[in-house]
PDB file of C-alpha atoms and ligand atoms in Angstrom:
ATOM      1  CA  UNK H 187     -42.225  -4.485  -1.447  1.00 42.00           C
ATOM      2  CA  UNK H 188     -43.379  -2.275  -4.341  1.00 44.00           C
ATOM      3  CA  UNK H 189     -42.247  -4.164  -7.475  1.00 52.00           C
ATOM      4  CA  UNK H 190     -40.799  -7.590  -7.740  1.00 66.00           C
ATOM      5  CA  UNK H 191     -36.858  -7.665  -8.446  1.00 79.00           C
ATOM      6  CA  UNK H 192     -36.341  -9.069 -11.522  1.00 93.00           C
ATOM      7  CA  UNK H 193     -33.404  -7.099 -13.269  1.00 96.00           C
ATOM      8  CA  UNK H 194     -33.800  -6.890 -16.545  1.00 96.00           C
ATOM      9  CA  UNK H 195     -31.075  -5.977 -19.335  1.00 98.00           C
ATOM     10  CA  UNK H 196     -32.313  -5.620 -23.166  1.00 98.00           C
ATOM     11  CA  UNK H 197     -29.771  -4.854 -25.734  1.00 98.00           C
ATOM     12  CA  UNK H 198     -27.926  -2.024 -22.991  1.00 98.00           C
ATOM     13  CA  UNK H 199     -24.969  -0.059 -24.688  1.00 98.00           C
ATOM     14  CA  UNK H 200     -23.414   2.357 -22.128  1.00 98.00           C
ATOM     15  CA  UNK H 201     -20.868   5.135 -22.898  1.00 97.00           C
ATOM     16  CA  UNK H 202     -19.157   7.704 -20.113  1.00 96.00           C
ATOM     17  CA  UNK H 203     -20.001  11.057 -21.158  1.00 91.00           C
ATOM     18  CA  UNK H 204     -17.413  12.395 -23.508  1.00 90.00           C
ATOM     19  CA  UNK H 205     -15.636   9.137 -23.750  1.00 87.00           C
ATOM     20  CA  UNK H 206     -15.543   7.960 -27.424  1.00 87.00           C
ATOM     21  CA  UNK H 207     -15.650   4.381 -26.992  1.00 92.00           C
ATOM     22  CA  UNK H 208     -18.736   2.673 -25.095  1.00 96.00           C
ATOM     23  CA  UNK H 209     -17.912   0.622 -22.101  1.00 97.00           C
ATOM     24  CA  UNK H 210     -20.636  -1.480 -22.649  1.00 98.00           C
ATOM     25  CA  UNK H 211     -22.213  -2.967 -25.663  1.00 98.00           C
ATOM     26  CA  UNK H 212     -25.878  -4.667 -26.258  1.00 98.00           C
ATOM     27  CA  UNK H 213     -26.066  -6.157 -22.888  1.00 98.00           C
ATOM     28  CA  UNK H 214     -28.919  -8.660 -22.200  1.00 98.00           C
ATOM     29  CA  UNK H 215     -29.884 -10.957 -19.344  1.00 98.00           C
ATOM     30  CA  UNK H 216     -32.459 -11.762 -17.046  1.00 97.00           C
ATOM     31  CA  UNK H 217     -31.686 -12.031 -12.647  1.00 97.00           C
ATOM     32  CA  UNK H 218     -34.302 -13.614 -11.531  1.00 95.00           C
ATOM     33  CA  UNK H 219     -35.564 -13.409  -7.980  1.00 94.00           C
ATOM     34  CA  UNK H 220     -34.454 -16.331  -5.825  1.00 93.00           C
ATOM     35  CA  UNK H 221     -30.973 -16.475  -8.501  1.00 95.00           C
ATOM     36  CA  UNK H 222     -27.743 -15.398  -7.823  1.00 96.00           C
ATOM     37  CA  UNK H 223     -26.260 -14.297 -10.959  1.00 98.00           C
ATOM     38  CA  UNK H 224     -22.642 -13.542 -11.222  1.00 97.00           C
ATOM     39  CA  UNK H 225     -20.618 -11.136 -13.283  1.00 98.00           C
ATOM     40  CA  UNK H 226     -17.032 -12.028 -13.359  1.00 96.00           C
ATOM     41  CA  UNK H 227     -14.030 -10.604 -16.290  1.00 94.00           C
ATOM     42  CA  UNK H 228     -11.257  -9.104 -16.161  1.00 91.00           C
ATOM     43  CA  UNK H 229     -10.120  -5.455 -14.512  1.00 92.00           C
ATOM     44  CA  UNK H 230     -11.598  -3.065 -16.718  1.00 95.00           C
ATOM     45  CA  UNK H 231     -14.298  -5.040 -18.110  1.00 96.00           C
ATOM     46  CA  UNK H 232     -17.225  -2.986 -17.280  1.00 97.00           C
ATOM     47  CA  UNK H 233     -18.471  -5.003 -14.192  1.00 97.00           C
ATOM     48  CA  UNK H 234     -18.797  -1.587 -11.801  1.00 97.00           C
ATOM     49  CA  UNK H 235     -20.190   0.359 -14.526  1.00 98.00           C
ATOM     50  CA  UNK H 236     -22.962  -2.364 -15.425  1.00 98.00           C
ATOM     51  CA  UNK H 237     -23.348  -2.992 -11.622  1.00 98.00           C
ATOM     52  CA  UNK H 238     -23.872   0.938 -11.094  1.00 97.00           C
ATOM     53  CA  UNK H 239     -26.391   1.322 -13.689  1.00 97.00           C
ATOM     54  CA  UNK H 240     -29.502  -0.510 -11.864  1.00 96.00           C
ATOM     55  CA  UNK H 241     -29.623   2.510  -8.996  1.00 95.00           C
ATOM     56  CA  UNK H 242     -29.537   4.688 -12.011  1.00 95.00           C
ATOM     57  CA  UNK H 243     -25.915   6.307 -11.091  1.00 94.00           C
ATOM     58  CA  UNK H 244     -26.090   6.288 -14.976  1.00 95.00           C
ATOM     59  CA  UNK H 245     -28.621   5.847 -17.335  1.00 95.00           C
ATOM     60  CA  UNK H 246     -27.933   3.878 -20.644  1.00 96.00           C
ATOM     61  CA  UNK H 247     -27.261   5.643 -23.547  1.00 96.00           C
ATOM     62  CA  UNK H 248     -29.172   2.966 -25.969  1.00 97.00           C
ATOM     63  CA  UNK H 249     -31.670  -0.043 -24.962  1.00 98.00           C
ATOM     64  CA  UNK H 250     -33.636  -0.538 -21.331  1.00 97.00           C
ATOM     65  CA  UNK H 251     -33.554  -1.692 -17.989  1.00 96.00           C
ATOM     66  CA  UNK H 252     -36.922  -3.225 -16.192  1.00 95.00           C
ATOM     67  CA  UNK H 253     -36.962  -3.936 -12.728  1.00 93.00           C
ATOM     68  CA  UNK H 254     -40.146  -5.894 -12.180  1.00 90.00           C
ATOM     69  CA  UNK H 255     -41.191  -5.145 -15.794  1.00 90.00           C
ATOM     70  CA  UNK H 256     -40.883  -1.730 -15.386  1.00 92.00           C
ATOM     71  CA  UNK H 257     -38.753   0.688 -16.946  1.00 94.00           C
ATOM     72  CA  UNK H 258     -36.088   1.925 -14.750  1.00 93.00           C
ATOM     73  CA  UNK H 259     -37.274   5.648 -16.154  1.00 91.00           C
ATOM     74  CA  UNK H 260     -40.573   5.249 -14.776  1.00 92.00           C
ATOM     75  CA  UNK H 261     -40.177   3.873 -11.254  1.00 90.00           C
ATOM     76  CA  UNK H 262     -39.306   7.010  -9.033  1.00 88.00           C
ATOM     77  CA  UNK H 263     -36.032   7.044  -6.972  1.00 88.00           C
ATOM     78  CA  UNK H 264     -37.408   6.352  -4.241  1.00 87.00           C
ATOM     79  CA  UNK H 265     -39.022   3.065  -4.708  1.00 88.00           C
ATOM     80  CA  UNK H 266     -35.087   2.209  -6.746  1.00 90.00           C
ATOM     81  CA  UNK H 267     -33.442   2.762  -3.690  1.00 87.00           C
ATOM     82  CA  UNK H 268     -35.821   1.183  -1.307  1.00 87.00           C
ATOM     83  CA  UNK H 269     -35.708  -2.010  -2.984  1.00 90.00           C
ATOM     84  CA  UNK H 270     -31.681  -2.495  -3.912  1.00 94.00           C
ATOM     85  CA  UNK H 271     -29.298  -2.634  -1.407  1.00 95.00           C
ATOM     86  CA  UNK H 272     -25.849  -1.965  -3.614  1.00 95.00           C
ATOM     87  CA  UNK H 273     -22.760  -3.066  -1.913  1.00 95.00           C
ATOM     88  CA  UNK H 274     -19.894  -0.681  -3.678  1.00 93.00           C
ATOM     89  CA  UNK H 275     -16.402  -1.798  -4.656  1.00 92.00           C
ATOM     90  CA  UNK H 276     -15.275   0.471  -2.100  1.00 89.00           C
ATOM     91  CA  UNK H 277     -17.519   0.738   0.466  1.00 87.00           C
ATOM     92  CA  UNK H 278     -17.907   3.499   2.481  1.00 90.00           C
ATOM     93  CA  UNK H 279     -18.752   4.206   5.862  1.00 93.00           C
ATOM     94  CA  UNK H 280     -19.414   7.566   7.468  1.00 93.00           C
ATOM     95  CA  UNK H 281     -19.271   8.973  10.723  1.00 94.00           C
ATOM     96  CA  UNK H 282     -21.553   7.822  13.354  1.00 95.00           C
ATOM     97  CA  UNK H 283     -22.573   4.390  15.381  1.00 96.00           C
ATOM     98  CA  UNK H 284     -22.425   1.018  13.672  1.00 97.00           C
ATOM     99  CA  UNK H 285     -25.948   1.417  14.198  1.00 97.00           C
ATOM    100  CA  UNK H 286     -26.186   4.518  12.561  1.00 96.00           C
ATOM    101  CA  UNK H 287     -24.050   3.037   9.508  1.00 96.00           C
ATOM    102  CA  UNK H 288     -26.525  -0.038   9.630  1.00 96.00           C
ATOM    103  CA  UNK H 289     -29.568   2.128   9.946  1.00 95.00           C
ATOM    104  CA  UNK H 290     -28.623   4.186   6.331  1.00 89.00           C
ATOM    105  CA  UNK H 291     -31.761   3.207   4.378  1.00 78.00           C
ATOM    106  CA  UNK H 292     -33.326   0.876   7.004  1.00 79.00           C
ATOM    107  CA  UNK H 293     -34.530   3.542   9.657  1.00 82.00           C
ATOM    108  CA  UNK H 294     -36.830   1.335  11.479  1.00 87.00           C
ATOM    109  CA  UNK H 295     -34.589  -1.610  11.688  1.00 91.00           C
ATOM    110  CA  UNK H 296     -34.568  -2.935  15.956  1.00 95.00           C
ATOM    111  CA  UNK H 297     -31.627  -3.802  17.558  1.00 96.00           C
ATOM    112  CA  UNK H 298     -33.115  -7.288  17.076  1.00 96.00           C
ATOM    113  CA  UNK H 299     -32.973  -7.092  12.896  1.00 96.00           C
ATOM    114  CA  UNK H 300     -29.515  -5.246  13.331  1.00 97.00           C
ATOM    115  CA  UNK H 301     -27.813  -8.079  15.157  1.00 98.00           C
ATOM    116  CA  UNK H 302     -29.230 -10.508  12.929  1.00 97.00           C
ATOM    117  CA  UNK H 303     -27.741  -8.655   9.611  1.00 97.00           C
ATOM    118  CA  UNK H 304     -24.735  -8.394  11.573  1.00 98.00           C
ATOM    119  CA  UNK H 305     -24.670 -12.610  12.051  1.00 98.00           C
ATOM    120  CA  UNK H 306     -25.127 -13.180   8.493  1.00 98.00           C
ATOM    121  CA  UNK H 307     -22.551 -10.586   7.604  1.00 97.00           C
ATOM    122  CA  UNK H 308     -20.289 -12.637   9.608  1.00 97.00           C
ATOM    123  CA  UNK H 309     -19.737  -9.220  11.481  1.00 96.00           C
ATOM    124  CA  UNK H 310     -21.146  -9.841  15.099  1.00 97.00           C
ATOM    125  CA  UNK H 311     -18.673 -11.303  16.770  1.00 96.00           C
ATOM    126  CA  UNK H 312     -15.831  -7.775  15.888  1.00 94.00           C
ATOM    127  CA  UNK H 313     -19.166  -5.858  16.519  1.00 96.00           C
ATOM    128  CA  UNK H 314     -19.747  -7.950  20.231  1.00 96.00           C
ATOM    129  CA  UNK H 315     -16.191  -7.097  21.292  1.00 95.00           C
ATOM    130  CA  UNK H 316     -15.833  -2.935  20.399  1.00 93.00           C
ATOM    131  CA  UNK H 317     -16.911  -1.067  23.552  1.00 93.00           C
ATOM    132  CA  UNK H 318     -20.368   0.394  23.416  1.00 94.00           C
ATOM    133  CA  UNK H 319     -21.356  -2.518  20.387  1.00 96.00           C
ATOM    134  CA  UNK H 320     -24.219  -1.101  18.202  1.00 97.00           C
ATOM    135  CA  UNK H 321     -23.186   2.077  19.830  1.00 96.00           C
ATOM    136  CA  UNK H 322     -19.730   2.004  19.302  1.00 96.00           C
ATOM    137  CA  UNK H 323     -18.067   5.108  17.106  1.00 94.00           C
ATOM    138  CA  UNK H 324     -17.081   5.038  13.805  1.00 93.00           C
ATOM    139  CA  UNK H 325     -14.788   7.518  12.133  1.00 90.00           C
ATOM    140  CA  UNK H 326     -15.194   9.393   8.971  1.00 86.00           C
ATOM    141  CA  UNK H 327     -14.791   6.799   6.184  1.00 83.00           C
ATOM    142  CA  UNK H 328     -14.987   3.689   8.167  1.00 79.00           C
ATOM    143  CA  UNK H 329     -11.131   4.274   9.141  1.00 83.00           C
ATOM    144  CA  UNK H 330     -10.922   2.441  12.957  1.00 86.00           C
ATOM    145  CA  UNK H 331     -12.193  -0.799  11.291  1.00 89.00           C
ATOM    146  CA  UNK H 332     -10.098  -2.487   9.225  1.00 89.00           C
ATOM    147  CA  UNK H 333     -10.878  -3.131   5.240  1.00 88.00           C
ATOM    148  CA  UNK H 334     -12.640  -6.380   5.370  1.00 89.00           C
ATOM    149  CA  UNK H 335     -14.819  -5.358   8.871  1.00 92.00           C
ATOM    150  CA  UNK H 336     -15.934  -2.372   7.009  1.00 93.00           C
ATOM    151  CA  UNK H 337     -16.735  -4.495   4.180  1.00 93.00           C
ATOM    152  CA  UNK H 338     -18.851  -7.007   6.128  1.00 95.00           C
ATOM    153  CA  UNK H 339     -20.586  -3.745   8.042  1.00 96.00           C
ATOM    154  CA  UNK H 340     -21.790  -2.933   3.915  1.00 96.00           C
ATOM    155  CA  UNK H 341     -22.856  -5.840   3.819  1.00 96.00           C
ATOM    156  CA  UNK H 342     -24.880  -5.788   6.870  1.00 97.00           C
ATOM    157  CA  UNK H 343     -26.349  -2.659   5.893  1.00 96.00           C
ATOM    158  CA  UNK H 344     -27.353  -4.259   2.460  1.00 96.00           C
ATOM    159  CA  UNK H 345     -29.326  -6.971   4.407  1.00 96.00           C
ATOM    160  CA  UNK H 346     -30.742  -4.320   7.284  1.00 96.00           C
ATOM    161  CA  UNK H 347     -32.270  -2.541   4.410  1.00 94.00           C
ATOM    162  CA  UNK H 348     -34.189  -6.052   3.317  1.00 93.00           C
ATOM    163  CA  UNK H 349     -34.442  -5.142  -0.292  1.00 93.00           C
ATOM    164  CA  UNK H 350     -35.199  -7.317  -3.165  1.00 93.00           C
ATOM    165  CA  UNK H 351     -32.357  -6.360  -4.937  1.00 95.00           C
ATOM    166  CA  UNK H 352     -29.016  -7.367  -3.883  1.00 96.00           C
ATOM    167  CA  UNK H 353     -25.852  -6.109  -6.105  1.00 97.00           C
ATOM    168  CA  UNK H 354     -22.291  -6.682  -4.384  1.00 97.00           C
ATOM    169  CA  UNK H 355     -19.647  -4.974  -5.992  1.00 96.00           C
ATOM    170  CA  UNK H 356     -15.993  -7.245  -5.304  1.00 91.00           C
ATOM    171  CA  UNK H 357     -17.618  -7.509  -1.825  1.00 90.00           C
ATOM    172  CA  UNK H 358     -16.058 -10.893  -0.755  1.00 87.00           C
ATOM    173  CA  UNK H 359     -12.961 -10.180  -2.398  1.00 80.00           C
ATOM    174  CA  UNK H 360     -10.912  -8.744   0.622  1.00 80.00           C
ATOM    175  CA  UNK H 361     -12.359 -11.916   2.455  1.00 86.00           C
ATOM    176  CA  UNK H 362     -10.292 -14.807   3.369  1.00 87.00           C
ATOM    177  CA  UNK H 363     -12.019 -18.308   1.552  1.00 86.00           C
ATOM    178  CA  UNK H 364     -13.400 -19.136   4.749  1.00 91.00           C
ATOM    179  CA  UNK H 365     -14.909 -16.083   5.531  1.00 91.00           C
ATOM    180  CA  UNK H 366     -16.239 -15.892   2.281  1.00 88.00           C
ATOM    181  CA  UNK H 367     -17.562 -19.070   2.376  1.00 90.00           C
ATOM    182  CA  UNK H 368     -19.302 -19.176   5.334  1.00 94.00           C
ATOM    183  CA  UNK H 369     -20.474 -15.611   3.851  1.00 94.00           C
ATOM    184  CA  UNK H 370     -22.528 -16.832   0.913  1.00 91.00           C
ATOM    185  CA  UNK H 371     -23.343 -20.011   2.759  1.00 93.00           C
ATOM    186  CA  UNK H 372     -25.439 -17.342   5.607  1.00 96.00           C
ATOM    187  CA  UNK H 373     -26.744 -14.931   2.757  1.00 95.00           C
ATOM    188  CA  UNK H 374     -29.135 -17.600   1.239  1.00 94.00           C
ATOM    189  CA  UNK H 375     -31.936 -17.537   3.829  1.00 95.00           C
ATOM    190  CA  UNK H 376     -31.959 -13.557   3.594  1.00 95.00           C
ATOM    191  CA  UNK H 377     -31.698 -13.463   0.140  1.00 95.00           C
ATOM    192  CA  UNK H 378     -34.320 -16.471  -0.709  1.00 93.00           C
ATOM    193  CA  UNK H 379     -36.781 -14.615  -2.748  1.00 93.00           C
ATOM    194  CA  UNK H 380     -34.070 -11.568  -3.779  1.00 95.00           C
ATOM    195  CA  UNK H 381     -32.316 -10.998  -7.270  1.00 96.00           C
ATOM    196  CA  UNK H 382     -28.670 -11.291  -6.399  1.00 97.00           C
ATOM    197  CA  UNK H 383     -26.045  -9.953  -8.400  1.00 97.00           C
ATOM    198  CA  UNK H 384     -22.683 -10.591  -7.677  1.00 96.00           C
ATOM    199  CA  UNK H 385     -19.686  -9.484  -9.218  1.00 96.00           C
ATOM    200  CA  UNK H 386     -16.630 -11.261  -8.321  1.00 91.00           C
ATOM    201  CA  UNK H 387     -12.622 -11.934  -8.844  1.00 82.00           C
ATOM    202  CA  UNK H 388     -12.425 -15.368  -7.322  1.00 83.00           C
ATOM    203  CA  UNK H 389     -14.593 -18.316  -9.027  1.00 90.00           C
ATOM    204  CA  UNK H 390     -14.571 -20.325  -6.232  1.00 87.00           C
ATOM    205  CA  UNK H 391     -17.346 -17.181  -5.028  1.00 87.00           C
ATOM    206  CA  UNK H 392     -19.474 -17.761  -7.862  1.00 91.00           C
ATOM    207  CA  UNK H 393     -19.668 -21.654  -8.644  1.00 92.00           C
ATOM    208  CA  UNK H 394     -22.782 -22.249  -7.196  1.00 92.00           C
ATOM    209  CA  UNK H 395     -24.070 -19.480  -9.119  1.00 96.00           C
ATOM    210  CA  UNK H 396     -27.634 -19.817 -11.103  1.00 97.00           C
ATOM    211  CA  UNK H 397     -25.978 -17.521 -14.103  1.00 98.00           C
ATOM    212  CA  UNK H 398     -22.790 -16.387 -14.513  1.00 98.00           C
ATOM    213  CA  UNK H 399     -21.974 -13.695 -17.139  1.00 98.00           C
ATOM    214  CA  UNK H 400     -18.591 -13.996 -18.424  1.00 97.00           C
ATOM    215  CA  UNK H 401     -17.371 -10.183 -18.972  1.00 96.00           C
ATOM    216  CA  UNK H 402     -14.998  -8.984 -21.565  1.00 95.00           C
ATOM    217  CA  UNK H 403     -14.323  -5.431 -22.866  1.00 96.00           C
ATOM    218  CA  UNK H 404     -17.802  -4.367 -22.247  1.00 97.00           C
ATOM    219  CA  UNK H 405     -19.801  -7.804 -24.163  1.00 97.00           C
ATOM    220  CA  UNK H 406     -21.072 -10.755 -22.685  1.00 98.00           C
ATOM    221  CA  UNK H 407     -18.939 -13.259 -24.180  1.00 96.00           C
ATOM    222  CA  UNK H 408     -20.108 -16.400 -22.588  1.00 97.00           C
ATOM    223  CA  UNK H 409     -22.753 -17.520 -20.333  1.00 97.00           C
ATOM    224  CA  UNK H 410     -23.793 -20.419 -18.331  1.00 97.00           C
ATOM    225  CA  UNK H 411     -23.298 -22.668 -14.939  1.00 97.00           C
ATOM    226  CA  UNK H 412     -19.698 -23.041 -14.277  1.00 97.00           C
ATOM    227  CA  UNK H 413     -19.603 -26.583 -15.458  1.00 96.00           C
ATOM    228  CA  UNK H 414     -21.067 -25.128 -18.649  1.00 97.00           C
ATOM    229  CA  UNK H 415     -18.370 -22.270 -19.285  1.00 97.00           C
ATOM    230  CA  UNK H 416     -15.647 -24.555 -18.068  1.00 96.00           C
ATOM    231  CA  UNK H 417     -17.071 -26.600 -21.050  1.00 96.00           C
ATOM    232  CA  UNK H 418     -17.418 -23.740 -23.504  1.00 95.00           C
ATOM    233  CA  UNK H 419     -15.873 -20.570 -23.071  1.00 95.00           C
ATOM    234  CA  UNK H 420     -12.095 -20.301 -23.396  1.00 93.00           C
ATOM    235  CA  UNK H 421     -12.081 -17.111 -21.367  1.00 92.00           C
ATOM    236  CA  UNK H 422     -13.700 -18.490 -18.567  1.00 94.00           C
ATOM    237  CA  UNK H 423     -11.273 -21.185 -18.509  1.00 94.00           C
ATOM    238  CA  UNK H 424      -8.204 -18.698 -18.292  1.00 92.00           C
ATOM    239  CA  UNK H 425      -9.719 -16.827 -15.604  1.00 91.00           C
ATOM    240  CA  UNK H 426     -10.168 -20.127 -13.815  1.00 92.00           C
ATOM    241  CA  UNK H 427      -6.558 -21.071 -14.786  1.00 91.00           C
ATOM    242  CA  UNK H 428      -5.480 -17.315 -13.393  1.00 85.00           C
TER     243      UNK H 428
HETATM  244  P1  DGT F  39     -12.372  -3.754 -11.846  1.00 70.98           P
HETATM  245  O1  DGT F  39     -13.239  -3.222 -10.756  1.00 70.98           O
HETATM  246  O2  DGT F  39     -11.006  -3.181 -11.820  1.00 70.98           O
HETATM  247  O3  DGT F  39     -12.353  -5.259 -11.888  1.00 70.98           O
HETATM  248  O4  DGT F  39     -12.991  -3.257 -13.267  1.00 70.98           O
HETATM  249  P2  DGT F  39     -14.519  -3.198 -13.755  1.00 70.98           P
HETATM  250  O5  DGT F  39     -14.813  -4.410 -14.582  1.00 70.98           O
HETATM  251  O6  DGT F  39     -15.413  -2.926 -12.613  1.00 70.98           O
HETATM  252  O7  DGT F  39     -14.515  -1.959 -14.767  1.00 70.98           O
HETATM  253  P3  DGT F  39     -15.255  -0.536 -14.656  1.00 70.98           P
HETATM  254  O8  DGT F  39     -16.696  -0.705 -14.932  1.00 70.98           O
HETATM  255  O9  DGT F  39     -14.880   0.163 -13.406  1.00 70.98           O
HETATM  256  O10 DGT F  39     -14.581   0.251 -15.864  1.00 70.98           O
HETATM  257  C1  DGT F  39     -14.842  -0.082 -17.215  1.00 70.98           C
HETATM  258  C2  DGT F  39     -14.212   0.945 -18.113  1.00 70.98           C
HETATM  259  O11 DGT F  39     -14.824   2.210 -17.923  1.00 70.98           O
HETATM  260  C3  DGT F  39     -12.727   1.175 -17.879  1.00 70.98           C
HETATM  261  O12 DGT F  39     -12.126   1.368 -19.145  1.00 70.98           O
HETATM  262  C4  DGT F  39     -12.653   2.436 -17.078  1.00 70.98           C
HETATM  263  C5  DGT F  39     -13.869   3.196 -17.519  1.00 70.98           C
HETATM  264  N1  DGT F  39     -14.472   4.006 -16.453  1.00 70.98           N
HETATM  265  C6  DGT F  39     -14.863   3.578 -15.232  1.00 70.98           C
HETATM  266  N2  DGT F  39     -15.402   4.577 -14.519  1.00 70.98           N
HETATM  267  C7  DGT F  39     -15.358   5.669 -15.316  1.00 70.98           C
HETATM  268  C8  DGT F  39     -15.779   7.033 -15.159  1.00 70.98           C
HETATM  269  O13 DGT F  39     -16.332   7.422 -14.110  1.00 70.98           O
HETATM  270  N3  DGT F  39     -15.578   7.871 -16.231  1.00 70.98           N
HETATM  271  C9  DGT F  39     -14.990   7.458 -17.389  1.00 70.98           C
HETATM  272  N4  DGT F  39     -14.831   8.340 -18.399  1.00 70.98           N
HETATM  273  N5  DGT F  39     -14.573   6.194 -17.570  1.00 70.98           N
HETATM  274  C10 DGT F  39     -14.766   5.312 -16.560  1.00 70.98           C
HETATM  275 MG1   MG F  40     -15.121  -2.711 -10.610  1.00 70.98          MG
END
């Protein structure tokens, strides 16, 4: 891959145009590749909008964002999208084949590679029973699969692309525990040498995390392992008490 994913956030303030207020303010940290660093905070926080700002849907309105040491600004769009695989809040699937849906930004992935993101996903085995499989229809939007299989076909597609940027938006969420677990538990062989960003509403997602980033109103707040915050940061404790 072009550039090694290290994200890298120095001193990012972030304002919606025309809003008065920034959403985000002087956010630093460092995901590492071969990490899994975790945003978690309350509803509202600024976890989407910090999320959506490494593909460039937005650009910062003060301080930088290096992906491999280099400015965000100076590596094309191209080479940005070719090495994250984002995995929205709501993700979205669009009419076509599974395959199709699995193939969006990963053109030359085989049947072989397909099936295999599909396994991790924890997605083959709906996938195995639909008539015509890989070939199978989808409908505009992902609406004959329910929420969480069209969650877990985003995720899929994340892995098909093989990136070295992984950001998942609230995707295990909409998972039951187990699911979830077995989930994360599948992703680490895929995601060995990737930066992984998760964002997340349930901390049993995110204790094995290398970094967690405790969001509030837009400023890191706390940071640390989850023994550590359960140690030191009262906010982190609520949203484990929540
Ligand atoms: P969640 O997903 O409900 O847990 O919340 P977060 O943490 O993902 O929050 P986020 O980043 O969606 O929103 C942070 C703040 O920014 C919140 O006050 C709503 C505001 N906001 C989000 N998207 C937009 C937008 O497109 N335009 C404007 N003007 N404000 C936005
Ligand atoms: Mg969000």
């Amino acid at each position: 891959l072009p550039t090694p994913g290290t994200v890298e956030f120095k001193n990012v303030t972030f304002g919606y145009p025309g809003a008065e207020a920034p959403v985000l303010s002087d956010i630093s940290f460092t995901a590492k590749p071969g990490q899994t660093t975790a945003i978690i905070g309350s509803t509202g926080a600024g976890k989407t909008t910090l999320l959506n700002l490494i593909p460039r849907l937005y650009d910062a309105t003060e301080g930088e964002i290096l992906i491999g040491g280099v400015p965000l600004k100076d590596l094309g769009r191209d080479t940005i999208s070719r090495n994250i695989s984002a995995v929205p809040q709501r993700p979205y699937l669009f009419s076509g084949t599974i395959a199709s849906n699995l193939r969006f930004g990963a053109q030359e992935a085989t049947e072989e590679e397909l099936w295999e993101a599909l396994r991790v996903a924890q997605a083959e085995g709906f996938v195995a029973e639909r008539e015509g499989q890989l070939d199978s229809k989808i409908s505009q939007g992902g609406t004959n699969v329910s929420g969480g299989q069209r969650q877990r076909l985003c995720i899929a597609r994340a892995l098909a692309a093989k990136p070295n940027t992984y950001l998942f938006d609230d995707s295990f969420s909409a998972l039951d525990v187990n699911t979830d677990a077995k989930l994360r538990a599948a992703l680490a062989e895929p995601t060995k040498d990737a930066a992984v960003i998760i964002v997340a509403q349930r901390v049993s997602t995110i204790t094995g995390a290398d970094q967690i980033l405790v969001l509030d109103h837009g400023e890191i707040v706390a940071r640390g392992t989850h023994e550590q915050l359960l140690e030191t940061s009262e906010t982190y404790q609520e949203i484990v008490a929540s």
